[in-house]
Coordinates of C-alpha atoms in Angstrom, one line a residue:
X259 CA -24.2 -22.4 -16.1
X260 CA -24.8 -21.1 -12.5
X261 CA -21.5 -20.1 -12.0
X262 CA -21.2 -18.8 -15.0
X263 CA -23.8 -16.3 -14.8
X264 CA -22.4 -15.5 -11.4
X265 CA -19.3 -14.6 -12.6
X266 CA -20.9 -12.8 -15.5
X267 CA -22.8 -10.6 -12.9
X268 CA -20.0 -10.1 -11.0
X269 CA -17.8 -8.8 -13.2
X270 CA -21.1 -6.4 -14.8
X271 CA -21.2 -4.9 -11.4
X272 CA -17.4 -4.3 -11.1
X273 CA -17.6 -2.5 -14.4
X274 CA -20.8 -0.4 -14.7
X275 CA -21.8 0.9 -11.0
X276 CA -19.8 3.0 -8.7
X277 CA -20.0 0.9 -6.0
X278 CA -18.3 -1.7 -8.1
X279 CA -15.5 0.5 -9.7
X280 CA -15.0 1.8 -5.9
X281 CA -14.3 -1.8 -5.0
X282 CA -11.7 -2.8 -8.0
X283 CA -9.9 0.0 -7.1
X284 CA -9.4 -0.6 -3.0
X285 CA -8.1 -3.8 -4.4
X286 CA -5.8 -2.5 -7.2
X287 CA -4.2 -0.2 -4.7
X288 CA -3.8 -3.4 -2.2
X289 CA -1.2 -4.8 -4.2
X290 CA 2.6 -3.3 -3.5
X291 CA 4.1 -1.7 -6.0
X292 CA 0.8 -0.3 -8.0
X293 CA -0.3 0.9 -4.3
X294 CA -2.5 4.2 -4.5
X295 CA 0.2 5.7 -7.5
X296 CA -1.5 3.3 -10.0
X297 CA -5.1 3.2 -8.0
X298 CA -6.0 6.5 -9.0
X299 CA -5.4 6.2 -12.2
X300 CA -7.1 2.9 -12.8
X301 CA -10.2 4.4 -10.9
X302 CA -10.5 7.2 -13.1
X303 CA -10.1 5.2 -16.0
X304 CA -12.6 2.9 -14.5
X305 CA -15.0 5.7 -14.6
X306 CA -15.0 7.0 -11.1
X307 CA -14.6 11.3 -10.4
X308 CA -11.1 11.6 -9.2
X309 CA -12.4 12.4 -5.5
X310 CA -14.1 9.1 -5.4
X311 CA -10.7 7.4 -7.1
X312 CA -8.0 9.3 -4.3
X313 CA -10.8 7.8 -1.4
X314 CA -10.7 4.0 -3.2
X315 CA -7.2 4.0 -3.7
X316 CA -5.9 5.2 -0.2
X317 CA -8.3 2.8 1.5
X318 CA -7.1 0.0 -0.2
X319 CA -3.4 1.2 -0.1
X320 CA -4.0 1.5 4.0
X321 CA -5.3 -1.4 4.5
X322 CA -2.3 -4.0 4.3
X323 CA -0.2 -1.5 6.7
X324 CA -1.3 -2.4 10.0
X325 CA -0.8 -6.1 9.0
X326 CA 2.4 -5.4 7.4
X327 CA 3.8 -3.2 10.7
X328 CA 2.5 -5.8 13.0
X329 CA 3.5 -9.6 10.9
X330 CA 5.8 -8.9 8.8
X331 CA 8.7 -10.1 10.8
X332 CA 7.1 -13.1 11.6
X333 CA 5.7 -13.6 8.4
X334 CA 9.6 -13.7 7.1
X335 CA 10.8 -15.8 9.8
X336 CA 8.2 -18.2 8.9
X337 CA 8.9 -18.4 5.3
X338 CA 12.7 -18.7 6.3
X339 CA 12.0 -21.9 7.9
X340 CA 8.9 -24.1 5.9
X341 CA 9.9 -22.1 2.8
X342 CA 14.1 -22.2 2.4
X343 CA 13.7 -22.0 -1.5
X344 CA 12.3 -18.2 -0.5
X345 CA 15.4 -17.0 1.4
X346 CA 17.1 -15.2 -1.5
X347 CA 13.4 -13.1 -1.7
X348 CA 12.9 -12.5 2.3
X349 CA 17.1 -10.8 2.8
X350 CA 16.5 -8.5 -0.4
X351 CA 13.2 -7.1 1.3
X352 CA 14.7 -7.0 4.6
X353 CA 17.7 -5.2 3.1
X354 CA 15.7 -3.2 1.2
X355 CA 13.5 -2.2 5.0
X356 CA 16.9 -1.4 6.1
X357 CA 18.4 0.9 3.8
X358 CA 14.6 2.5 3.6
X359 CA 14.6 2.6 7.2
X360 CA 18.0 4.3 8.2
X361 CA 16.9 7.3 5.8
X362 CA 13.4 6.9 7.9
X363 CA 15.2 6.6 11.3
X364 CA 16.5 9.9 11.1
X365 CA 13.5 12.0 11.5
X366 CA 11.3 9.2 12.8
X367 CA 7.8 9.8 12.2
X368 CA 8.0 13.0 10.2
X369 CA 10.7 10.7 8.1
X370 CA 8.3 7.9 7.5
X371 CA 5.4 10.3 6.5
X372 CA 8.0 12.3 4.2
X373 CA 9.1 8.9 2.9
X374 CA 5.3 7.4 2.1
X375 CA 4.5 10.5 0.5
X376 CA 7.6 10.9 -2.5
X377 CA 5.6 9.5 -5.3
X378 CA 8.8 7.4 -6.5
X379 CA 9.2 4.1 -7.6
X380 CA 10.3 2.2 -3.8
X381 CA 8.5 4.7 -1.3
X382 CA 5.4 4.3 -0.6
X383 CA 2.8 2.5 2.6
X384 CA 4.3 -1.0 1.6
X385 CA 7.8 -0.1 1.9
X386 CA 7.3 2.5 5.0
X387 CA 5.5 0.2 6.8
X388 CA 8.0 -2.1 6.3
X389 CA 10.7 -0.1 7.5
X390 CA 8.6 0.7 10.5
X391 CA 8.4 -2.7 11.3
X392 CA 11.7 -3.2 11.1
X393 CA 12.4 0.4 13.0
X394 CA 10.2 -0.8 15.7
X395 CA 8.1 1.8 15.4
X396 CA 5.1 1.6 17.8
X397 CA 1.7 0.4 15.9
X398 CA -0.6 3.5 17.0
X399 CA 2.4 6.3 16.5
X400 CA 3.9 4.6 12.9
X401 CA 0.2 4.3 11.3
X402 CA -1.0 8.1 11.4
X403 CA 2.5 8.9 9.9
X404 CA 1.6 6.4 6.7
X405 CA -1.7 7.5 6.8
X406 CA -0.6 11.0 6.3
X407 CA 2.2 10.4 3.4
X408 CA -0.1 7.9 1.7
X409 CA -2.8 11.1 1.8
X410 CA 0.1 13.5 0.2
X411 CA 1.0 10.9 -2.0
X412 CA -2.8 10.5 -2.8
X413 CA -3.2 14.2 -3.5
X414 CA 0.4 15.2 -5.4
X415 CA -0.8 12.0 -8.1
X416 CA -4.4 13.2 -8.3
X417 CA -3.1 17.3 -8.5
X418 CA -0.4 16.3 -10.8
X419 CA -2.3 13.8 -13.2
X420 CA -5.6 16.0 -13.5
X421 CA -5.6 19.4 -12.1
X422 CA -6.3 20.4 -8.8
X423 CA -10.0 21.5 -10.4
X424 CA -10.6 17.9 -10.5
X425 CA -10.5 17.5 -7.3
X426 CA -13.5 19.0 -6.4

């Protein structure tokens, strides 16, 4: 019954405060592919003002990136050897960091904040930090580029979706 009721709470506070709506949506906007495009949404739809739903959603879409820039490689090199069953998986997302990355390469910095920012379907922090990593793209110069497409990004979804009188 204990855990029950803790659940029960739990979930009550994800749903009915602020704090707790905040919090769902840094995590929605942690996973790839939903990422801050589908964390805005869900936070207004939570119930959160559109200001508070861009800050939730690009904190939680910013958070894997440093991880991702810094591990991947070794995350997939791992995986290739106590997980063979996974190789198919780990060469489409490596191909995928290259192709990403040679339209990236060309412009470097400017290219990966260019590239975060295009609110398509395959751009986005998960992917550009990826293709950093695999650019070789210096932690401290690659994560204000991310940081500023995932912000332009953040504010084309939220302009786009509910008015730029929304924002404010």
């Amino acid at each position: 019954m204990g855990l029950q009721a803790g659940t029960a709470d739990l979930m009550q506070w994800l749903t009915d405060t602020m704090m707790g709506e905040f919090t769902l949506t840094v995590l929605v906007s942690m996973i790839p592919v939903v990422e801050l495009r589908g964390g805005i949404p869900f936070g207004v739809a939570a119930g959160l003002p559109v200001w508070a739903a861009f800050l939730a959603a690009m904190l939680g879409n910013l958070i894997p990136v440093p991880f991702i820039i810094v591990y991947i490689r070794r995350i997939f090199q791992w995986m290739r050897e106590k997980l063979p069953r996974l190789n198919s998986l780990v060469d489409r997302l490596e191909n995928k960091a290259h192709l990403k990355g040679r339209r990236v390469n060309k412009y470097k910095y400017l290219g990966l904040a260019i590239f975060v920012a295009i609110p398509l379907p395959g751009t986005g922090a998960w992917t550009g930090s990826l293709a950093a990593a695999f650019l070789d793209m210096p932690l401290r110069k690659a994560i204000p580029s991310v940081i500023a497409g995932v912000a332009a990004a953040g504010l084309a979804i939220s302009v786009l979706t509910y008015g730029i009188a929304s924002m404010f």
